[in-house]
CSV table of C-alpha atoms and ligand atoms in Angstrom, one decimal:
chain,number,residue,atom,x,y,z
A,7,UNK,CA,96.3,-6.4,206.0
A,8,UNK,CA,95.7,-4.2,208.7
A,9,UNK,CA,98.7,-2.9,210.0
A,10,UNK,CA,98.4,-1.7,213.9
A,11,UNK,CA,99.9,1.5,214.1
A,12,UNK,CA,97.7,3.2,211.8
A,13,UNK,CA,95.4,5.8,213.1
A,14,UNK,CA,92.4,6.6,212.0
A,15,UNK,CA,89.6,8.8,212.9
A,16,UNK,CA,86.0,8.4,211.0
A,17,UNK,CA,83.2,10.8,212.5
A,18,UNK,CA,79.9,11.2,211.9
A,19,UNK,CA,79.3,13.2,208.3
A,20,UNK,CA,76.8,15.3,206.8
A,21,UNK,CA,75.9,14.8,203.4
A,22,UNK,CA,74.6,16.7,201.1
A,23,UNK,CA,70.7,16.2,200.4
A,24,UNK,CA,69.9,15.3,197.2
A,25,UNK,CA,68.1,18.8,196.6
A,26,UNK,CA,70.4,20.8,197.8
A,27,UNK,CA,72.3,22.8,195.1
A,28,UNK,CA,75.5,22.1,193.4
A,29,UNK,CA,78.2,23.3,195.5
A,30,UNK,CA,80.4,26.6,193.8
A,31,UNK,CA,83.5,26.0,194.6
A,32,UNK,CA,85.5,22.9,195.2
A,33,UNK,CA,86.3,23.6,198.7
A,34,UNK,CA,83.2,25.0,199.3
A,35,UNK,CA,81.1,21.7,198.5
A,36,UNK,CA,83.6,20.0,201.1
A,37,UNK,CA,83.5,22.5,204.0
A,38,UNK,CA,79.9,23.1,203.6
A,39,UNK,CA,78.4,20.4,202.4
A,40,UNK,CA,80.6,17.8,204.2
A,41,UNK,CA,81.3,19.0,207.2
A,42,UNK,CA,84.5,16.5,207.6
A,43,UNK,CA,86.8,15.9,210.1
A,44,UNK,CA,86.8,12.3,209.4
A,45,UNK,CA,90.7,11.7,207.3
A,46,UNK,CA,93.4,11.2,209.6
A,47,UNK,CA,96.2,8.4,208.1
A,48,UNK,CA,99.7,8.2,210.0
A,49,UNK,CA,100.9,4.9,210.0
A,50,UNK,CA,104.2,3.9,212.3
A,51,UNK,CA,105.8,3.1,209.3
A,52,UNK,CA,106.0,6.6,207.5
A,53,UNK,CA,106.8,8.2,211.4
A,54,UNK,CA,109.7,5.6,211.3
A,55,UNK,CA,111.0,6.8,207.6
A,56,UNK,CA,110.6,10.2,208.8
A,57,UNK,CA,113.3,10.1,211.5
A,58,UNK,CA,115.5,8.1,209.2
A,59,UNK,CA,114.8,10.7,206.5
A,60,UNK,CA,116.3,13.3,208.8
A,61,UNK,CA,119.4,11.5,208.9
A,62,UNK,CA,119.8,10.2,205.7
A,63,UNK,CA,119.5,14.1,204.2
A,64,UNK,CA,122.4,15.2,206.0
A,65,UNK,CA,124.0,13.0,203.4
A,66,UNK,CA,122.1,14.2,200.2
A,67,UNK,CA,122.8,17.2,197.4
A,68,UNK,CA,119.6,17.2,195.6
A,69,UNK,CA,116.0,16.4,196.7
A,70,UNK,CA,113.5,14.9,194.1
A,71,UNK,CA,110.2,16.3,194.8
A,72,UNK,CA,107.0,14.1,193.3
A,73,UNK,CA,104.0,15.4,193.4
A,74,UNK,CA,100.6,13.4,191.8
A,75,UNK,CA,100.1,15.9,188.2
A,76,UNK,CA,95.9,15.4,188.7
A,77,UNK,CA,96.6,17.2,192.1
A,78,UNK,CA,99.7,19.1,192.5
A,79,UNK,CA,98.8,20.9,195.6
A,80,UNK,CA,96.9,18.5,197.7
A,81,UNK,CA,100.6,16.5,197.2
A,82,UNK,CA,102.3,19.4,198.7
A,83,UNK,CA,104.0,18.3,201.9
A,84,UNK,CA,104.2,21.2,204.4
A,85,UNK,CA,107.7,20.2,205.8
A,86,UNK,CA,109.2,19.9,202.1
A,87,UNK,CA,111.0,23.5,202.6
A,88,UNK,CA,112.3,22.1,205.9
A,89,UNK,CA,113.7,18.9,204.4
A,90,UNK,CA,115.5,20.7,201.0
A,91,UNK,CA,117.0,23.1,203.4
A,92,UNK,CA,119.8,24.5,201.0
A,93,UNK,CA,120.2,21.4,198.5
A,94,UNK,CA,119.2,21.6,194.9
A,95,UNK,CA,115.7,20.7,194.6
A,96,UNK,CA,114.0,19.3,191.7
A,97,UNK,CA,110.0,19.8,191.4
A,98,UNK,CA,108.9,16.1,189.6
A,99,UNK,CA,105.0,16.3,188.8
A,100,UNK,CA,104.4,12.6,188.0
A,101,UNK,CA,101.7,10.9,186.2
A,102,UNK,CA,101.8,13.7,183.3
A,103,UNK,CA,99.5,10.6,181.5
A,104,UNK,CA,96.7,11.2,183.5
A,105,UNK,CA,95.9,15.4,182.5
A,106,UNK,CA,95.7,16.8,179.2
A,107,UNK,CA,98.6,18.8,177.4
A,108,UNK,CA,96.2,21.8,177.8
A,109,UNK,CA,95.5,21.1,181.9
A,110,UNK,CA,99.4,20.4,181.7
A,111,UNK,CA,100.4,24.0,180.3
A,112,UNK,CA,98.1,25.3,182.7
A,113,UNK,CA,100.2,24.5,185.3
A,114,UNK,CA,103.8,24.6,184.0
A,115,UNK,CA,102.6,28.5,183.5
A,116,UNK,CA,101.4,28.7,187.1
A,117,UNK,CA,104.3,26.9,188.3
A,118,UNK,CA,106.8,29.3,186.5
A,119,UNK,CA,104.8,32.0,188.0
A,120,UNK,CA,105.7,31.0,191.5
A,121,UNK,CA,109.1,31.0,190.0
A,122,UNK,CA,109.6,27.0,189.8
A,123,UNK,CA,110.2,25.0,187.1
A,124,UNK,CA,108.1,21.9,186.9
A,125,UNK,CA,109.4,18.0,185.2
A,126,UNK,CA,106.5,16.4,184.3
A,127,UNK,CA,106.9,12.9,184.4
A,128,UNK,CA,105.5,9.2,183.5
A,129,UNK,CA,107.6,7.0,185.3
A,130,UNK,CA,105.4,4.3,184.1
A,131,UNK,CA,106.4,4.9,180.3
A,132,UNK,CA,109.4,6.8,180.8
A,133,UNK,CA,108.2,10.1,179.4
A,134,UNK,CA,110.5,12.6,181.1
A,135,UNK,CA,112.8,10.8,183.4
A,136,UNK,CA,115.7,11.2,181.3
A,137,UNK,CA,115.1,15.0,181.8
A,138,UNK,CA,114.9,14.5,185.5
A,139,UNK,CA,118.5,12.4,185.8
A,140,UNK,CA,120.1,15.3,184.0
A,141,UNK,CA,118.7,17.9,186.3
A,142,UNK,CA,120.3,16.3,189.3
A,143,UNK,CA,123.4,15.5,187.3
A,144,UNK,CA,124.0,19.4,186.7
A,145,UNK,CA,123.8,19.8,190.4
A,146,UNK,CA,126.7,17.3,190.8
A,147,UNK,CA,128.6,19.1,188.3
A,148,UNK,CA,128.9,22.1,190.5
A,149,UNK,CA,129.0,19.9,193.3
A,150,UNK,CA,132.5,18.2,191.6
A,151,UNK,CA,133.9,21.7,191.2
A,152,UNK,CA,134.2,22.8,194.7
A,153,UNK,CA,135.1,19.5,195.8
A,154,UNK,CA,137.6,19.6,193.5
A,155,UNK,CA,138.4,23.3,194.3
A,156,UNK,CA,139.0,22.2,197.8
A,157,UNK,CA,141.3,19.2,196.7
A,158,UNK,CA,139.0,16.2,197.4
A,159,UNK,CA,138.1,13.3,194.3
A,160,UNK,CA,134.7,14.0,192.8
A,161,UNK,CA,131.5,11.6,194.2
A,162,UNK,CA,128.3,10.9,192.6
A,163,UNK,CA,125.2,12.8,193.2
A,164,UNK,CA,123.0,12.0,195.8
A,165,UNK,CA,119.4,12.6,195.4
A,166,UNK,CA,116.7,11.7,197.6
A,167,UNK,CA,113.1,10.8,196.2
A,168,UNK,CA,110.7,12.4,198.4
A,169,UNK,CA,106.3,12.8,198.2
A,170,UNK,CA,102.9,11.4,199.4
A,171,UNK,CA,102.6,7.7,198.9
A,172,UNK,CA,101.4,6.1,195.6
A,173,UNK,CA,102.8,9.3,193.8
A,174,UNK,CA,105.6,6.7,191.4
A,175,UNK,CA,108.9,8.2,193.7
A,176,UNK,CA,110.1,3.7,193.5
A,177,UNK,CA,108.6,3.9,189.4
A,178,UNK,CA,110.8,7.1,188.6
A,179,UNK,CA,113.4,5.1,190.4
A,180,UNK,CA,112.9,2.0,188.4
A,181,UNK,CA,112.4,3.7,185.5
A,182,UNK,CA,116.1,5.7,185.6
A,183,UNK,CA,118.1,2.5,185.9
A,184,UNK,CA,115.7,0.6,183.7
A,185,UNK,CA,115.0,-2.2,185.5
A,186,UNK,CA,113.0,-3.1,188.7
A,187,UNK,CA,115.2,-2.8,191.5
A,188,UNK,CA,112.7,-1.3,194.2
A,189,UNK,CA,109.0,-2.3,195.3
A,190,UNK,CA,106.4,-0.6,192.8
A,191,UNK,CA,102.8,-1.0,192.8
A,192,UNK,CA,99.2,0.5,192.4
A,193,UNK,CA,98.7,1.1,196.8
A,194,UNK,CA,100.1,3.3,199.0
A,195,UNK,CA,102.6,2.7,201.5
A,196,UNK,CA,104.5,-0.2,199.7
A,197,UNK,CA,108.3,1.2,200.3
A,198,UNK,CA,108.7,0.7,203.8
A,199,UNK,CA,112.4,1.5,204.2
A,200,UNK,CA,114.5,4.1,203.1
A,201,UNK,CA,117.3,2.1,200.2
A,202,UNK,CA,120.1,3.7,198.5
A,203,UNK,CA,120.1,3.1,194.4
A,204,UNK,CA,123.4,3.6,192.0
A,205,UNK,CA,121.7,4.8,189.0
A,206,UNK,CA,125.3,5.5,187.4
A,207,UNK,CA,128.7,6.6,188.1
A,208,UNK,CA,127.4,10.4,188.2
A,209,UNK,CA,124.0,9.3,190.3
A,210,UNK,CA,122.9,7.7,193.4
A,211,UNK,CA,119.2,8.0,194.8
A,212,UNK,CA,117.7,7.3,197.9
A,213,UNK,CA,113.7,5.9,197.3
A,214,UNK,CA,112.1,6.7,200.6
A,215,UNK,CA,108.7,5.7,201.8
A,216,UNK,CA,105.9,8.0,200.9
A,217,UNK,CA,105.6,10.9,203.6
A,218,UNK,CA,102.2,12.7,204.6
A,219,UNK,CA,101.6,15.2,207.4
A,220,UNK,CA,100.9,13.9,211.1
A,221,UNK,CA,97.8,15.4,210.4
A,222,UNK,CA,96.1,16.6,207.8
A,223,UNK,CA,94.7,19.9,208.4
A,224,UNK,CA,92.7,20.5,204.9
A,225,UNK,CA,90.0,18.2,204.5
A,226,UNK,CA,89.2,18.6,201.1
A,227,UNK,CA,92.8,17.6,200.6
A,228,UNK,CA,92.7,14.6,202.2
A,229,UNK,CA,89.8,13.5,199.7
A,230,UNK,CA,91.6,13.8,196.8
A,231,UNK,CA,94.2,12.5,198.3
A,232,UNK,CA,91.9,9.6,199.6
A,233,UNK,CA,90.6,9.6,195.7
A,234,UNK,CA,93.4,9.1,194.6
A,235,UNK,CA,94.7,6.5,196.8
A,236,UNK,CA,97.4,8.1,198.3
A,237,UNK,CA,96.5,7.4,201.7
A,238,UNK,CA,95.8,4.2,203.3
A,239,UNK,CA,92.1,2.7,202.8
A,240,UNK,CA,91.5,1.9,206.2
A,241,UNK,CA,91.4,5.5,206.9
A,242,UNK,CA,88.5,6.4,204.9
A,243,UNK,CA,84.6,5.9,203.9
A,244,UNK,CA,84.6,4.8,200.0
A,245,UNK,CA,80.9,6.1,199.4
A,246,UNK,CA,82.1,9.1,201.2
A,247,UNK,CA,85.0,9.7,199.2
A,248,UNK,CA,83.3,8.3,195.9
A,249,UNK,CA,80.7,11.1,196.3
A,250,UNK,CA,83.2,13.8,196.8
A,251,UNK,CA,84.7,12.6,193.6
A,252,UNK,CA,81.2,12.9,191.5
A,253,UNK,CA,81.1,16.5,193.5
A,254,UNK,CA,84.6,17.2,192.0
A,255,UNK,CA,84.2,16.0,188.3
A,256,UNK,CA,80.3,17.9,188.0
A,257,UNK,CA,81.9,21.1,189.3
A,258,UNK,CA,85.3,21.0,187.1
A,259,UNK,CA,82.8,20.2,183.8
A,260,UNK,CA,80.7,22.7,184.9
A,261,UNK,CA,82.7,25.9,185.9
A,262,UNK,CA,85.7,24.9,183.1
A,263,UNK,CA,84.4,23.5,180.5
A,264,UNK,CA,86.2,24.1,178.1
A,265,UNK,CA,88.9,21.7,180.0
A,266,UNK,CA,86.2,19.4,180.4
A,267,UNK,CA,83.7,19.4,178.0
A,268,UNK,CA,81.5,16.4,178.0
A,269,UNK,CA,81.5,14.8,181.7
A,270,UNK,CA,83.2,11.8,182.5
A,271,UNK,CA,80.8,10.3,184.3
A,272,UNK,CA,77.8,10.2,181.2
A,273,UNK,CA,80.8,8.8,179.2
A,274,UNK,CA,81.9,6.1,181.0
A,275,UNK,CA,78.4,5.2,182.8
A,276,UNK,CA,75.7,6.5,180.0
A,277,UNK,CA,74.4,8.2,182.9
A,278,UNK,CA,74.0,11.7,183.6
A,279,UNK,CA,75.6,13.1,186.6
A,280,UNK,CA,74.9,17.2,186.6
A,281,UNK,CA,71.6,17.3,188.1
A,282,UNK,CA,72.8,15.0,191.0
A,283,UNK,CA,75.1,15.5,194.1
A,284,UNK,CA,77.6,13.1,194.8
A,285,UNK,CA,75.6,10.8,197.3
A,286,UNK,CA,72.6,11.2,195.2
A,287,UNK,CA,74.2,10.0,192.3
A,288,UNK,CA,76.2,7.1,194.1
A,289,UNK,CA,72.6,5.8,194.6
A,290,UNK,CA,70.8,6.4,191.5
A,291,UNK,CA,73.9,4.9,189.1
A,292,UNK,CA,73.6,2.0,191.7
A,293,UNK,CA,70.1,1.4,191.0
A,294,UNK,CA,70.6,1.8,187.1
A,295,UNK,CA,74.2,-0.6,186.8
A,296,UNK,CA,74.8,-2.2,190.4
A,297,UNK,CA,71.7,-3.7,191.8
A,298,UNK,CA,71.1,-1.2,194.3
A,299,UNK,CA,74.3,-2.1,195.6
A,300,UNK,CA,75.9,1.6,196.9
A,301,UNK,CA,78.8,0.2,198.1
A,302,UNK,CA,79.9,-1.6,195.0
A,303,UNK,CA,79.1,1.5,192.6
A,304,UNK,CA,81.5,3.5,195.5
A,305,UNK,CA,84.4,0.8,195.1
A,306,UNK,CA,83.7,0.3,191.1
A,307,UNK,CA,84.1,5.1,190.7
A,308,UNK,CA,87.2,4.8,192.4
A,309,UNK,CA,88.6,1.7,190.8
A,310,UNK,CA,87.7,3.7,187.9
A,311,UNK,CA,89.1,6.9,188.1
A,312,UNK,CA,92.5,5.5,189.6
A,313,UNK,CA,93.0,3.2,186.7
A,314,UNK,CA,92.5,6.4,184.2
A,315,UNK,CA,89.4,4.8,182.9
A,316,UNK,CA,87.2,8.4,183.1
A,317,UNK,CA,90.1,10.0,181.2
A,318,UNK,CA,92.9,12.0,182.0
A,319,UNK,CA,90.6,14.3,184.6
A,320,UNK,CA,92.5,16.9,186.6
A,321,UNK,CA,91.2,17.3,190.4
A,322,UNK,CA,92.8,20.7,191.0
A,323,UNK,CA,93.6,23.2,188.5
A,324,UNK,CA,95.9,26.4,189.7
A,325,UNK,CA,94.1,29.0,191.9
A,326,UNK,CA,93.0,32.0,190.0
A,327,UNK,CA,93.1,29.8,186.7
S,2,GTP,N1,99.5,5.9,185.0
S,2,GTP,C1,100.6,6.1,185.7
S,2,GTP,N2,100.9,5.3,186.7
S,2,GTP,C2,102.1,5.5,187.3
S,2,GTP,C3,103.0,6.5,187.0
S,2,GTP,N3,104.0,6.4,187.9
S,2,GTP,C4,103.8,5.4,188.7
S,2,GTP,N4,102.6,4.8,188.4
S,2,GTP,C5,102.1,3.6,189.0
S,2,GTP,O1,101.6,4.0,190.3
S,2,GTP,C6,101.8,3.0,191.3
S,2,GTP,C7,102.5,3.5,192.5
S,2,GTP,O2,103.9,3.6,192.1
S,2,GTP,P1,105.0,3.5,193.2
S,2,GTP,O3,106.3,3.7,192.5
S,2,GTP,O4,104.9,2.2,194.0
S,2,GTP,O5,104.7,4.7,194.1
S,2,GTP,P2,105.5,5.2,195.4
S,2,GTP,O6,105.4,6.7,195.4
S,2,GTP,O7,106.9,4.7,195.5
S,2,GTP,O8,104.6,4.7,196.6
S,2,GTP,P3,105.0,4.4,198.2
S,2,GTP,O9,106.3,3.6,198.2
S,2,GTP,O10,103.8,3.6,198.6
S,2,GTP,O11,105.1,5.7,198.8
S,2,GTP,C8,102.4,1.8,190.5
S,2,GTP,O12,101.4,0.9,190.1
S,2,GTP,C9,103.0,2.5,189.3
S,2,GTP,O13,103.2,1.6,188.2
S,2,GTP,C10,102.6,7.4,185.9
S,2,GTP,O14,103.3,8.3,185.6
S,2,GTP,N5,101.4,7.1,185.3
S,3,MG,MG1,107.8,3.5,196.8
C-alpha cells in the first residue's frame, strides 16, 4: 500500500565501479563512493504521533528507549534528550539475538563509558524484558514516595515506548504482559496510534508509533536503517541499499576479523564477496544463483539479512572500537 503522505526523494547515484578499491571506512564507502542524497522517509503518520507524543509525555515518569542492537547509533533519535526531559530513562537495545555475546560486550562497555547502562533485549523470546519491567518499576517506587510524602494515593508507573520503527517497542510491549495486545510485525510503521497498556498494578506503558527525524541528515545512516527495514520501502532503491549492505559486511570481515571471521556472504551464497564491491557483486551472485536477475538477488540479500539468515552480523560497532 502506498500511503500518500510519504515523502520521498530518490536522486541520481554514483556507484562505485567495479575496479575501484574497497572503501576504508564504513562512512567513507558511503560518502565517497555513493555520493547519496537519495533517503528521505516522513510519513504523515509518524508527524501525527509526534504531536500526540508531545502531549501524551506530559503524563509519563519513565521513557523506554529501543534502539535496533545490529545498529545502536544509526537508531539514535536526535530529539530523544528533548522528549526524556527530566523523567527516568531506560536505554532498551533490542534484538540482542541478532549480535554475538562478544559484539554485545563490546557495546555494553562502550555504553557504560558514555555513562549509560544498556538492557539488552529479545522481545521476540523474552530474553531480558523482565529486567526492563523492573527498571521502570524502581522509578515508581520513588515516584510513590514523594507522592506519598506530599499526601496523595500512590499510581502506577507510566512509561512510554519510544524508537525508529521496526525496532520491537509493540514486541517488548507484548512480551511484558504476555500476550498480544498491540500490532506486531516484521515492517515498519505498523503502530499507527499512540495506546495506553496496564502491564500490572505497578506499570502502565504507552506503545507509540515508531519516530524518525524529518530528515535524515546522515546518509550512511539511513542505509542501515533502510537495511534494516526501519524505514519505509517506498523511500529507497533495494539494489542500492543491497550493495551498501555487501559494502558493509566485506569491510566489517575485513578490518575486524576477529568479530567476523569467515564472511557471511561466501557462507550463505558459496560465493566469494572480498574482491567485489557491492554493485559488482549484486551482479555477479545474480549471474551465478538468480538468472541474471539483479533485482531479485537485491530483494533475496535483504530478505536475508533481516530474517537473521547471514548470522548474527553487527552493522556498527562503537567508534574507536
Ligand atoms: N529476531 C528478533 N525479532 C524481533 C525482536 N523484537 C521484535 N522482533 C520482530 O520485529 C518485528 C517488528 O516488531 P514490532 O514490535 O512491530 O516493532 P515496532 O517497533 O513496534 O514497529 P512500529 O510499530 O512499526 O514502529 C516483528 O516481526 C517482531 O516479531 C527481537 O528481539 N529479535
Ligand atoms: Mg509498534
Amino acid at each position: 500500500m502506498v500511503d500518500s503522505h510519504w515523502s520521498f526523494v530518490i536522486s541520481p547515484l554514483v556507484f562505485p565501479t567495479p575496479n575501484s578499491p574497497l572503501p576504508n571506512l564504513l562512512n567513507m564507502a558511503i560518502t565517497n563512493n555513493y555520493k547519496l542524497n537519495l533517503i528521505q522517509w516522513y510519513p504523515g503518520h509518524i508527524a501525527k504521533a509526534e504531536k500526540n507524543l508531545k502531549e501524551q509525555l506530559k503524563l509519563v515518569d519513565v521513557v523506554l528507549e529501543v534502539r535496533d542492537a545490529r545498529i545502536p547509533l544509526a537508531t539514535n533519535h536526535p530529539q530523544m534528550g528533548e522528549w526524556v526531559g527530566n523523567k527516568t530513562r531506560i536505554l532498551v537495545v533490542n534484538r540482542l539475538d541478532m549480535i554475538t555475546p562478544e559484539v554485545r560486550s563490546i557495546w555494553t562497555n562502550w555504553f557504560k563509558s558514555q555513562g549509560e547502562v544498556p538492557y539488552f533485549t529479545n522481545a521476540q523470546h523474552g530474553q531480558g524484558v523482565n529486567a526492563i519491567a523492573k527498571a521502570a518499576q524502581a522509578a515508581g517506587v520513588e515516584l510513590n514516595q514523594r507522592r506519598r510524602d506530599r499526601g496523595m494515593l500512590p499510581r502506577p508507573v507510566r512509561a512510554v515506548v519510544i524508537g525508529f520503527p521496526n525496532v520491537g517497542k509493540s514486541a517488548l510491549i507484548n512480551r511484558l504482559l504476555g500476550k498480544r495486545v498491540v500490532e506486531s510485525a516484521a515492517r515498519p510503521g505498523v503502530t499507527r496510534n499512540l495506546r495506553w497498556v496496564r502491564i500490572s498494578d505497578e506499570l502502565q506503558l504507552l506503545d507509540a508509533p515508531g519516530v524518525i527525524p524529518s530528515r535524515l541528515e546522515n546518509q550512511a545512516a539511513a542505509l542501515k536503517l533502510a537495511i534494516c527495514d526501519d524505514i519505509g520501502q517506498a523511500s529507497y532503491d533495494n539494489q542500492l541499499v543491497a550493495s551498501a549492505l555487501v559494502d558493509f559486511l566485506n569491510e566489517i570481515h575485513i578490518t575486524e576479523n576477529n568479530l567476523l571471521p569467515e564472511s557471511p556472504l561466501q557462507l550463505r551464497y558459496n560465493f566469494e564477496s572480498t574482491s567485489y564491491t557491492g554493485e559488482s557483486y549484486l551482479e555477479a551472485l545474480a549471474e551465478h544463483r538468480y538468472q541474471g536477475d539483479v533485482e531479485r538477488t537485491a530483494r533475496q540479500l535483504l530478505t536475508d539479512f533481516r530474517k537473521g539468515l547471514l548470522g548474527p552480523v553487527p552493522l556498527e560497532l562503537p567508534p574507536n572500537a
